[in-house]
Short mmCIF file of C-alpha atoms in Angstrom, two decimals:
data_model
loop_
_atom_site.label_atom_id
_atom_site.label_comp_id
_atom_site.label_asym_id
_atom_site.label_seq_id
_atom_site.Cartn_x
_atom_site.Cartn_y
_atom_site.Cartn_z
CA UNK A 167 0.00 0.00 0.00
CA UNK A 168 1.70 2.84 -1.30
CA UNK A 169 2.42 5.65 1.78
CA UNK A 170 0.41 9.53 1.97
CA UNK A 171 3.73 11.56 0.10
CA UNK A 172 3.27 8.58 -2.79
CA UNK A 173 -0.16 9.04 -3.37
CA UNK A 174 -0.07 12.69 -2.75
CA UNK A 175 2.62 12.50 -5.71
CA UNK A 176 0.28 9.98 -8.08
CA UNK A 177 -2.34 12.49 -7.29
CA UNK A 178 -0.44 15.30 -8.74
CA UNK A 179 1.25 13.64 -11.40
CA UNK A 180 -2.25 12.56 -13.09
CA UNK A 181 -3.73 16.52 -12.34
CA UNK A 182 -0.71 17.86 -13.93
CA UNK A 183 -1.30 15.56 -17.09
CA UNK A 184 -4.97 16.10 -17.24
CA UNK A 185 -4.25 19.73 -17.43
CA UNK A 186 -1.11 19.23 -20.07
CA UNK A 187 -3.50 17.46 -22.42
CA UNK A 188 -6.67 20.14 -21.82
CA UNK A 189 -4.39 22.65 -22.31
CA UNK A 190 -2.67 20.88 -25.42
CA UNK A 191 -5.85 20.22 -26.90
CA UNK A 192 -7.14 23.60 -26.81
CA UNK A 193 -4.20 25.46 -27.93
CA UNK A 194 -3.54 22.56 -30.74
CA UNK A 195 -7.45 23.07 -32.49
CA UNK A 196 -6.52 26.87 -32.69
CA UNK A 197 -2.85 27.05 -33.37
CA UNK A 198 -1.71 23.71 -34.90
CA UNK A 199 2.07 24.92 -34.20
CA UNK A 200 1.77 25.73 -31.03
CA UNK A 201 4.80 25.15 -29.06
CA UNK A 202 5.56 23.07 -25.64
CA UNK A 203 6.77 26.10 -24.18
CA UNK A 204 2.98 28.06 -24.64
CA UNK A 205 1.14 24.36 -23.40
CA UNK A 206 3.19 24.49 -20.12
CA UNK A 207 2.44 28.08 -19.43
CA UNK A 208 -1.25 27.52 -20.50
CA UNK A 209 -1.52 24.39 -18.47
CA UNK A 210 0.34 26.27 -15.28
CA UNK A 211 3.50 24.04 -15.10
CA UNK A 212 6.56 24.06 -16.01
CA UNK A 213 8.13 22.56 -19.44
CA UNK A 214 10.22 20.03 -17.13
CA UNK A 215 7.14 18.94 -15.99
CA UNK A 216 5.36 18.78 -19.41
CA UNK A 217 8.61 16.70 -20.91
CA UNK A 218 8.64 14.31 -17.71
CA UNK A 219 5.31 13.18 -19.16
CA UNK A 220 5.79 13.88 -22.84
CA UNK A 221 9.10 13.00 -23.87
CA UNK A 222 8.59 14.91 -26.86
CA UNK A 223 5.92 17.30 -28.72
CA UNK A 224 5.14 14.42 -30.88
CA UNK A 225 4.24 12.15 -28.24
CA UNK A 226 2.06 15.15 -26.38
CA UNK A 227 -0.02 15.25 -29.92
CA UNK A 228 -0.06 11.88 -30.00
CA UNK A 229 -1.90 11.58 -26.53
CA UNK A 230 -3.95 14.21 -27.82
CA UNK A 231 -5.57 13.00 -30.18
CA UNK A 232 -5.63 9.06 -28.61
CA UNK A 233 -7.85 11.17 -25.60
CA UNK A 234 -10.17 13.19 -28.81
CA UNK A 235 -10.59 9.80 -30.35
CA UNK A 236 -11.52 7.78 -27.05
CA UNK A 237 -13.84 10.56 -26.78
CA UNK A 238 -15.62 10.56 -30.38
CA UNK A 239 -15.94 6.57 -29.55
CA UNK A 240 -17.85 7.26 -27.21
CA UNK A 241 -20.64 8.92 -29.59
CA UNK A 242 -20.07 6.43 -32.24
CA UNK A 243 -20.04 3.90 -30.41
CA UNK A 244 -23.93 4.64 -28.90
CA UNK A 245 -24.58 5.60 -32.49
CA UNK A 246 -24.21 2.22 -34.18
CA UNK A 247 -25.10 -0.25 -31.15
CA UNK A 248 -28.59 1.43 -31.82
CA UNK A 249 -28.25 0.08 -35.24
CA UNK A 250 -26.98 -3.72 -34.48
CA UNK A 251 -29.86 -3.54 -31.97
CA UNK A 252 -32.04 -6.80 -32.70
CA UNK A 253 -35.01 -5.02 -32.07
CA UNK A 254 -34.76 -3.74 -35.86
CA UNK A 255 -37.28 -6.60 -37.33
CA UNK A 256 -36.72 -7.40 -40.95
CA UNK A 257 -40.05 -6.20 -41.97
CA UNK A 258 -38.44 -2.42 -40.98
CA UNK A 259 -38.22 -0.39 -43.90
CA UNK A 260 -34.27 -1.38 -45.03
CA UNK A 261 -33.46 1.82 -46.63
CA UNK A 262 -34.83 4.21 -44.07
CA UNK A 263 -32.62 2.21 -41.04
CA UNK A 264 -29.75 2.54 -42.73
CA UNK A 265 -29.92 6.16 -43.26
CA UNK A 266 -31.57 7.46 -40.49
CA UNK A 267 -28.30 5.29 -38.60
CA UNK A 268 -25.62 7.08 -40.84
CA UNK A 269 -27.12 10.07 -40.02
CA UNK A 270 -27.35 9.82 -36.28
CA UNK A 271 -23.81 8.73 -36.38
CA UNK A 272 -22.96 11.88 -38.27
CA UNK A 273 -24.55 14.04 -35.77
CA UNK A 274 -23.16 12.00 -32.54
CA UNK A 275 -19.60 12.39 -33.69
CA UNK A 276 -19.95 16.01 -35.36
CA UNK A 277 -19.72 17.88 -32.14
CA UNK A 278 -16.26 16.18 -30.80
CA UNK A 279 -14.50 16.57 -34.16
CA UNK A 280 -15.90 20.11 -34.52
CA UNK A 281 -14.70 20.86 -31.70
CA UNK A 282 -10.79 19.57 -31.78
CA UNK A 283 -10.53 22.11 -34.88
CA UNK A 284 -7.54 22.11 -36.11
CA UNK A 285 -6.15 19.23 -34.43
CA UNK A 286 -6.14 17.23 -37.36
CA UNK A 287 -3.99 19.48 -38.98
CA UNK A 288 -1.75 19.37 -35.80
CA UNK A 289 -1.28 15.98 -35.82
CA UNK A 290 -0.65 15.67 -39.25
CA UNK A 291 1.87 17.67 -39.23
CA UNK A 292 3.93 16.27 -36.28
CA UNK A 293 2.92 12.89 -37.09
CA UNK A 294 3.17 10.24 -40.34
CA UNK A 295 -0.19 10.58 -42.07
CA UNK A 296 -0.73 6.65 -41.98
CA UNK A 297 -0.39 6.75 -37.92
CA UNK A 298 -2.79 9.60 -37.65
CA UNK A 299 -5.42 7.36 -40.01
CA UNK A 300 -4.14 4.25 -37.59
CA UNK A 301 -5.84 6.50 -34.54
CA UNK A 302 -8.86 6.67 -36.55
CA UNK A 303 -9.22 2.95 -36.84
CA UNK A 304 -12.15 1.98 -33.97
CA UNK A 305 -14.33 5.40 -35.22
CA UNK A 306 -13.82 4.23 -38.83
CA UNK A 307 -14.34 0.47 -37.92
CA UNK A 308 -17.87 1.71 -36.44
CA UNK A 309 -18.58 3.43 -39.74
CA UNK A 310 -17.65 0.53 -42.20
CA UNK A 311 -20.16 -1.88 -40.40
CA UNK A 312 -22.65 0.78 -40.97
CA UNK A 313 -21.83 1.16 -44.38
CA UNK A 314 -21.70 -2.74 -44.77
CA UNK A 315 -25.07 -3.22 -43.23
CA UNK A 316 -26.80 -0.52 -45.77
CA UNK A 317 -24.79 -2.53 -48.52
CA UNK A 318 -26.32 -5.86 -47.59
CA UNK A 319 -29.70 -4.87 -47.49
CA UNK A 320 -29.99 -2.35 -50.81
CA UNK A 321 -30.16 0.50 -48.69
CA UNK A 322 -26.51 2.16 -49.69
CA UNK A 323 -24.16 1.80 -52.75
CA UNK A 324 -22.61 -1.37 -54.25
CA UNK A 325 -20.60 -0.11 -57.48
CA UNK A 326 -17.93 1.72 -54.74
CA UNK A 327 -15.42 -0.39 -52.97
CA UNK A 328 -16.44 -0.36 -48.94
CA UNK A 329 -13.28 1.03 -48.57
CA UNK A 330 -13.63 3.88 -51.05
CA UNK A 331 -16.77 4.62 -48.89
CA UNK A 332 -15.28 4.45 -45.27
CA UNK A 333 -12.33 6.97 -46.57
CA UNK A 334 -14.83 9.50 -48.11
CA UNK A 335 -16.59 9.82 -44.54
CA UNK A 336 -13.08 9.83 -43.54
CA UNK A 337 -12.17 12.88 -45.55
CA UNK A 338 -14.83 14.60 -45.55
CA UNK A 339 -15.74 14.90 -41.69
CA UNK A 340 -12.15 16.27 -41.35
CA UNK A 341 -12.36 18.65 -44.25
CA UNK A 342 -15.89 19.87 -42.62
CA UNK A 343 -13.76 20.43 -39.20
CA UNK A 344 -11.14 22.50 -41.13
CA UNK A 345 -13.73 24.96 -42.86
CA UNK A 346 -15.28 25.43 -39.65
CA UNK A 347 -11.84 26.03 -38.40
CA UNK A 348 -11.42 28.35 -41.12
CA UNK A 349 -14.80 29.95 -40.95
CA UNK A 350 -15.81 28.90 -44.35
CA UNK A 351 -18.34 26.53 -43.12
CA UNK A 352 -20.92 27.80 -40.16
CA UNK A 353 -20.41 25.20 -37.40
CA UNK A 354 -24.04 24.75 -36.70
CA UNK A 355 -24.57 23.64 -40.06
CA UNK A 356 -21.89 21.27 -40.78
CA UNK A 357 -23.80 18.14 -39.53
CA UNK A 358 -26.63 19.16 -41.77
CA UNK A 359 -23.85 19.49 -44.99
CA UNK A 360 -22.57 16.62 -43.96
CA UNK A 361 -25.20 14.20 -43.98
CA UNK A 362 -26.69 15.47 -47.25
CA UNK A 363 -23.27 15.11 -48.84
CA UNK A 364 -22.30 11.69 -47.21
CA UNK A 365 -25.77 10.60 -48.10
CA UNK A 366 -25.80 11.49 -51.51
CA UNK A 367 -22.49 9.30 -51.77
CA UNK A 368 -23.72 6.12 -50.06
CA UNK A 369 -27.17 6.00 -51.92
CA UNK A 370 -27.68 3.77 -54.72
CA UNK A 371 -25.80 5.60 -57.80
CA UNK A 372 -29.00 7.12 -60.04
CA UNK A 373 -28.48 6.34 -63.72
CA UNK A 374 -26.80 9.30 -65.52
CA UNK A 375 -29.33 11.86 -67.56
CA UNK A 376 -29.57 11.03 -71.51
CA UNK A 377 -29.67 14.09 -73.45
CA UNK A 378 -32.96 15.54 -74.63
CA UNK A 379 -34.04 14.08 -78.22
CA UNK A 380 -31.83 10.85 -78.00
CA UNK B 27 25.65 40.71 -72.64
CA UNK B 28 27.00 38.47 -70.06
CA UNK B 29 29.93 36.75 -70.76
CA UNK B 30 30.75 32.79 -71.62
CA UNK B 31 31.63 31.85 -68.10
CA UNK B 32 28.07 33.42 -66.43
CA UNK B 33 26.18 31.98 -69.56
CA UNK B 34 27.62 28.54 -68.04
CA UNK B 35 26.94 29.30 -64.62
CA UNK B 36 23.28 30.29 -65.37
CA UNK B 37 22.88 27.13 -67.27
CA UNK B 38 24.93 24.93 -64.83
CA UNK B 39 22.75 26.37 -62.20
CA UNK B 40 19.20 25.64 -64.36
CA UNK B 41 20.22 22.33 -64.74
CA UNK B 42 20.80 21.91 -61.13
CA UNK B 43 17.63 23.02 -59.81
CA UNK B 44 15.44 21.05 -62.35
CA UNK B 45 17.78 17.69 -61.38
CA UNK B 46 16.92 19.00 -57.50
CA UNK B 47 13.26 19.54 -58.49
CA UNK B 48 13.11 15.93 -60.10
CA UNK B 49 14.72 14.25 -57.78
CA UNK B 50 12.45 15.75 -55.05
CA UNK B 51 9.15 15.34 -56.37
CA UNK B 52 10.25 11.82 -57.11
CA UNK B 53 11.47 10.74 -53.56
CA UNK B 54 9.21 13.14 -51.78
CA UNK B 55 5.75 11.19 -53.48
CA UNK B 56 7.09 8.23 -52.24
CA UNK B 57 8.74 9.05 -48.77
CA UNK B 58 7.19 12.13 -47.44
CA UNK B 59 9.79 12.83 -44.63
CA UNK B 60 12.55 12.30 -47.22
CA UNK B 61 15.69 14.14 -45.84
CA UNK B 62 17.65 17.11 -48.14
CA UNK B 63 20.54 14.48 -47.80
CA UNK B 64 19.18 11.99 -49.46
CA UNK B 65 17.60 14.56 -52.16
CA UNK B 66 20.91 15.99 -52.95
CA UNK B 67 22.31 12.93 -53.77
CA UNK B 68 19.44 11.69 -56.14
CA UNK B 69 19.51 14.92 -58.00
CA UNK B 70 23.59 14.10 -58.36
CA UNK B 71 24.56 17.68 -56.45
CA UNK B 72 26.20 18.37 -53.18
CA UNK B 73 23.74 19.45 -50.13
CA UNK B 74 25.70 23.14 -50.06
CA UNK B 75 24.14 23.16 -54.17
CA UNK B 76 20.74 22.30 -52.74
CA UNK B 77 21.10 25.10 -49.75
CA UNK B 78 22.38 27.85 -52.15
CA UNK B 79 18.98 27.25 -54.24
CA UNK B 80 16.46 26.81 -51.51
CA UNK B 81 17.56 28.37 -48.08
CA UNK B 82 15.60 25.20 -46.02
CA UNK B 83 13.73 21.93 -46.76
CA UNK B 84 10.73 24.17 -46.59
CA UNK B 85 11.75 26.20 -49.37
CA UNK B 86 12.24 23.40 -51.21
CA UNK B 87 8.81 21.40 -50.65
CA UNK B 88 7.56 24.76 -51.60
CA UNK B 89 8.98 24.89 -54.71
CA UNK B 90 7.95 21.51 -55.99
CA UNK B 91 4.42 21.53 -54.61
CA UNK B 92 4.33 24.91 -56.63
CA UNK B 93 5.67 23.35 -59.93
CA UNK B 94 3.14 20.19 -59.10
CA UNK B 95 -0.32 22.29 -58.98
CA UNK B 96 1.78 24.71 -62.91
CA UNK B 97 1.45 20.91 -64.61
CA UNK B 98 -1.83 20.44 -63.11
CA UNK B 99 -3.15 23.68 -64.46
CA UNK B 100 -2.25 23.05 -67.83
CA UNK B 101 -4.68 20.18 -67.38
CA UNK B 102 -7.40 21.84 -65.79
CA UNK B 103 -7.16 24.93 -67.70
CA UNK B 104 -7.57 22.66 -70.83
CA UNK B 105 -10.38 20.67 -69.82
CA UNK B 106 -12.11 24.29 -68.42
CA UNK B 107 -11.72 26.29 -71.19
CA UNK B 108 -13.33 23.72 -73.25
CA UNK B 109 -16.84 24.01 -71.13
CA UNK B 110 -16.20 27.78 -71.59
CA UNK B 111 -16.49 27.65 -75.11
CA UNK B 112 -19.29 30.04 -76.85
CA UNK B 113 -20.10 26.69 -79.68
CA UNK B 114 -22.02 25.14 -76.30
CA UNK B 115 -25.48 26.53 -78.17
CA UNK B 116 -28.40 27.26 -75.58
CA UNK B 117 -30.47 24.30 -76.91
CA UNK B 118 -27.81 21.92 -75.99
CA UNK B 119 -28.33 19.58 -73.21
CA UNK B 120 -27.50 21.33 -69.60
CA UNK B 121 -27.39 18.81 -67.65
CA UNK B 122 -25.22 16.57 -70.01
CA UNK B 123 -22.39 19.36 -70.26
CA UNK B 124 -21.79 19.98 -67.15
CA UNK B 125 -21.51 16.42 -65.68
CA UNK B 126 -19.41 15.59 -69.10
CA UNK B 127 -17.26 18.90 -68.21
CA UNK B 128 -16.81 18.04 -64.51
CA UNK B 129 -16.05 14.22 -65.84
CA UNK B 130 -13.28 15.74 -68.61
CA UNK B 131 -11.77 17.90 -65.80
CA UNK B 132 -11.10 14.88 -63.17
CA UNK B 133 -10.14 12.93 -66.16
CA UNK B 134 -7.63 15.40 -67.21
CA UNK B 135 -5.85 16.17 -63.49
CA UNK B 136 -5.80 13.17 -62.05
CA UNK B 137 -3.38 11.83 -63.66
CA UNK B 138 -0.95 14.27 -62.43
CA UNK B 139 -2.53 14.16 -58.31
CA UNK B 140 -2.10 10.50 -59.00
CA UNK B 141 1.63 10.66 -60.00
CA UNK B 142 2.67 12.71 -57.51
CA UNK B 143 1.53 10.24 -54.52
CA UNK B 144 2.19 11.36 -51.18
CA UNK B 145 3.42 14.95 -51.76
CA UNK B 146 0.25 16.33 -50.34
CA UNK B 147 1.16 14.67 -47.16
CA UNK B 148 4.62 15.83 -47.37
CA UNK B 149 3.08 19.50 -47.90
CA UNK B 150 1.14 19.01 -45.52
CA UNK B 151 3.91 17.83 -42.71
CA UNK B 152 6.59 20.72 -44.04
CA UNK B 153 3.89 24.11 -44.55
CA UNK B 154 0.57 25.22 -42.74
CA UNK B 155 -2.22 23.29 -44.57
CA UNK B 156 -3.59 27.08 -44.95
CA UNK B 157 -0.67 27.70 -47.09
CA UNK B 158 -0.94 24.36 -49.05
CA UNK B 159 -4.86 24.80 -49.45
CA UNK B 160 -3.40 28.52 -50.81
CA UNK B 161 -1.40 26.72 -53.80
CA UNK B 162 -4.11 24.70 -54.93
CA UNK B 163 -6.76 28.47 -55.42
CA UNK B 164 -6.33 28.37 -59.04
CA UNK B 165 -6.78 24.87 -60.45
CA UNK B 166 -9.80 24.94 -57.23
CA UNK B 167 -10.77 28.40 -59.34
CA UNK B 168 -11.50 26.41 -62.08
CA UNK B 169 -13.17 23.72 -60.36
CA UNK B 170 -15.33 26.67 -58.62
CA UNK B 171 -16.27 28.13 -61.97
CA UNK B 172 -17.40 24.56 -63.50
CA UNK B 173 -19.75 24.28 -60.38
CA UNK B 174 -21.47 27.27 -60.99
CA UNK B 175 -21.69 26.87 -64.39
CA UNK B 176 -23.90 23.32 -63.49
CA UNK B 177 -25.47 25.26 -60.89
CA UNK B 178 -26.87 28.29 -62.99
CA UNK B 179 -28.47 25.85 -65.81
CA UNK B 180 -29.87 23.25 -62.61
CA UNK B 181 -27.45 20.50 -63.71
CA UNK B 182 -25.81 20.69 -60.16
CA UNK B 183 -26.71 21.31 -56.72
CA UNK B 184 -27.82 24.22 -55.06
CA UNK B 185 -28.64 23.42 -51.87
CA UNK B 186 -25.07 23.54 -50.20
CA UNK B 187 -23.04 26.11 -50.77
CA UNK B 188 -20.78 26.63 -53.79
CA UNK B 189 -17.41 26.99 -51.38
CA UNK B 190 -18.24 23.34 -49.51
CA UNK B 191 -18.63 21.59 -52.58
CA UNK B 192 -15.59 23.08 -54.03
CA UNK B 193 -13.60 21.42 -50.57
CA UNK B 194 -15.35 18.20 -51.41
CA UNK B 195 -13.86 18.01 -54.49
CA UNK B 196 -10.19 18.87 -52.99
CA UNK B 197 -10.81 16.54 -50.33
CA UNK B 198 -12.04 13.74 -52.00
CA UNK B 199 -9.06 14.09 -55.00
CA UNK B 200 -6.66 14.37 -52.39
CA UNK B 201 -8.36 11.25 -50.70
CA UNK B 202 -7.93 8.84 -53.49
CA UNK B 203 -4.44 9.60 -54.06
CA UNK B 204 -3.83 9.03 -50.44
CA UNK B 205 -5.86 5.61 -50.95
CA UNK B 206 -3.69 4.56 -54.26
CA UNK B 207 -0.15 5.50 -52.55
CA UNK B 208 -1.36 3.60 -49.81
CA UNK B 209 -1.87 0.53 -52.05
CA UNK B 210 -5.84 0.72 -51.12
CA UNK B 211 -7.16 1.94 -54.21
CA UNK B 212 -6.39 1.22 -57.56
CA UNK B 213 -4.47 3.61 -59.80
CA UNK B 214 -6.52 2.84 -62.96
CA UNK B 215 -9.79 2.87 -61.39
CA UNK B 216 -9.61 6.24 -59.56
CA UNK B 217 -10.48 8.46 -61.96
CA UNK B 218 -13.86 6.23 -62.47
CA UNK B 219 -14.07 5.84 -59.03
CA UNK B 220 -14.00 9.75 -58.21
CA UNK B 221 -16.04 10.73 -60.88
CA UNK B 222 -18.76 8.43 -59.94
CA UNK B 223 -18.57 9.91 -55.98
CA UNK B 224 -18.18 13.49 -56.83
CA UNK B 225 -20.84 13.30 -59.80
CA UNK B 226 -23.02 11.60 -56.94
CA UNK B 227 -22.46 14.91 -54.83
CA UNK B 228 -22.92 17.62 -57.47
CA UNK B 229 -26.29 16.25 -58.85
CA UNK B 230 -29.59 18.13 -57.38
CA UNK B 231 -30.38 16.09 -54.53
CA UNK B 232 -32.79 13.28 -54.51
CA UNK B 233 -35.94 13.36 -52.04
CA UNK B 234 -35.61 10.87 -49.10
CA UNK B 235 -36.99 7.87 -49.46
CA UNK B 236 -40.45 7.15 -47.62
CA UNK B 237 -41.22 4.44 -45.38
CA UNK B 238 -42.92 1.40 -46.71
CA UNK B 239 -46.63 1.41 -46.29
CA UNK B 240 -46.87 5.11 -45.74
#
């Protein structure tokens, strides 16, 4: 049983990294350069203390966005249990499940990544592009069995690779995130643009127009 | 007039930076954290040679990223200037144009986005994504003024906004060269492959679908 000065110490230790990654996080979504010098001050310790935890910036954005994605899982994950929920009988209408699923997802997940900001841009530039995908494996493994399930049943698009699919969600969730981030895009309508965009996508393709008088 | 000897050193020079500029966008589409090391020695010059043309790795990323989006202009501007053309009469189909334009344009750039692999991600990791987003405003320009073109005549969308679906089209370009240097999308399929997704985005919007028995 560890004595009162090491618990005192664990105590500390974790309040001084909750507040290193708060701080991180919120200076990160705004300035995606930020340095480890302006997260200690922000966070009130010292950069000794911030590098004790963090052996480098890298790994500080790396817990940073591990905590943002633990934290969109959350939403997703109450998103698509919904939709393996047995209670959906097979007479359901197919078509509306599916979307009216996708959609919820959309909006569960919208207000995390809207508001990490630029984060994504943080992280990919301090880390490889294929490890900051790699941290979006669980959220995106949530979205492919959605996509899957609207496959199987008519509901969503067959002529696109799954794949294809799960990496347009992919990109364009994080390109809503940096217009809003940019101001190009008003935050309290991304969800909306996102879901008639991602929708459009993951219906069943409509047959090209003919031109009039053929 | 200059002399023989600067005539040489201009030339000597010219030939340096386009061997530095190969060997770059070469090594830099395949291994985005390539170092100026192992650029110099691709391009067959000394470090000191790469340094006395472009002051920092920065510089240099700069450079080729910038050279990257001149070839891909030539492209666009070709396939754009085509749509532009005053033989389109009034009476001919709308619709058909400007999905056959849109098609024409993707056709015609990706194959450059596609050669260049994973340069945007090397952009991305050496400059502020504000600054790479900057280098791609005039072959986006173009892409803008196709979309409004299908808008005006009710070939395209209307109900999102003209700047979103302009960042769908980055995004998702961007995307599928990600995918295919990533070995998750085919090369010869992704220009089918994004013309089918983005088509699906830029036609007018489809009601839901209804609930069975309602």
């Amino acid at each position: 049983m560890p004595n009162g000065g090491t618990t005192r110490r664990r105590a500390d230790a974790e309040r001084n990294i909750a507040a290193i990654l708060d701080a991180a996080a919120d200076l990160l979504a705004r300035a995606p350069d930020v340095g480890v010098g302006d997260i200690a001050k922000a966070a009130g310790v010292g950069r000794v203390t911030v590098y004790a935890h963090f052996p480098s910036r890298e790994d500080l954005v790396r817990a940073v966005v591990a905590r943002a994605i633990e934290e969109s899982m959350t939403a997703v994950a109450a998103a698509a249990d919904d939709t393996t929920d047995a209670d959906h009988a097979a007479d359901a209408d197919d078509t509306v499940d599916a979307e009216e699923a996708f959609a919820r997802l959309i909006r569960e997940s919208w207000p995390t990544l809207g508001r990490y900001g630029r984060l994504h841009e943080a992280a990919l530039r301090a880390l490889p592009a294929e490890e900051v995908r790699g941290h979006h494996e669980r959220p995106m493994d949530a979205v492919r069995a959605l996509i899957e399930r609207g496959r199987s049943t008519g509901a969503f698009r067959t002529d696109l690779d799954t794949g294809w699919l799960v990496t347009t969600v992919y990109a364009l969730l994080h390109a809503a995130a940096d217009d809003v981030a940019a101001g190009t895009l008003d935050r309290d309508r991304a969800a909306d643009v996102l879901q008639a965009t991602l929708l459009s996508v993951l219906r069943p393709a409509s047959p090209p127009p003919t031109p009039r008088g053929t």
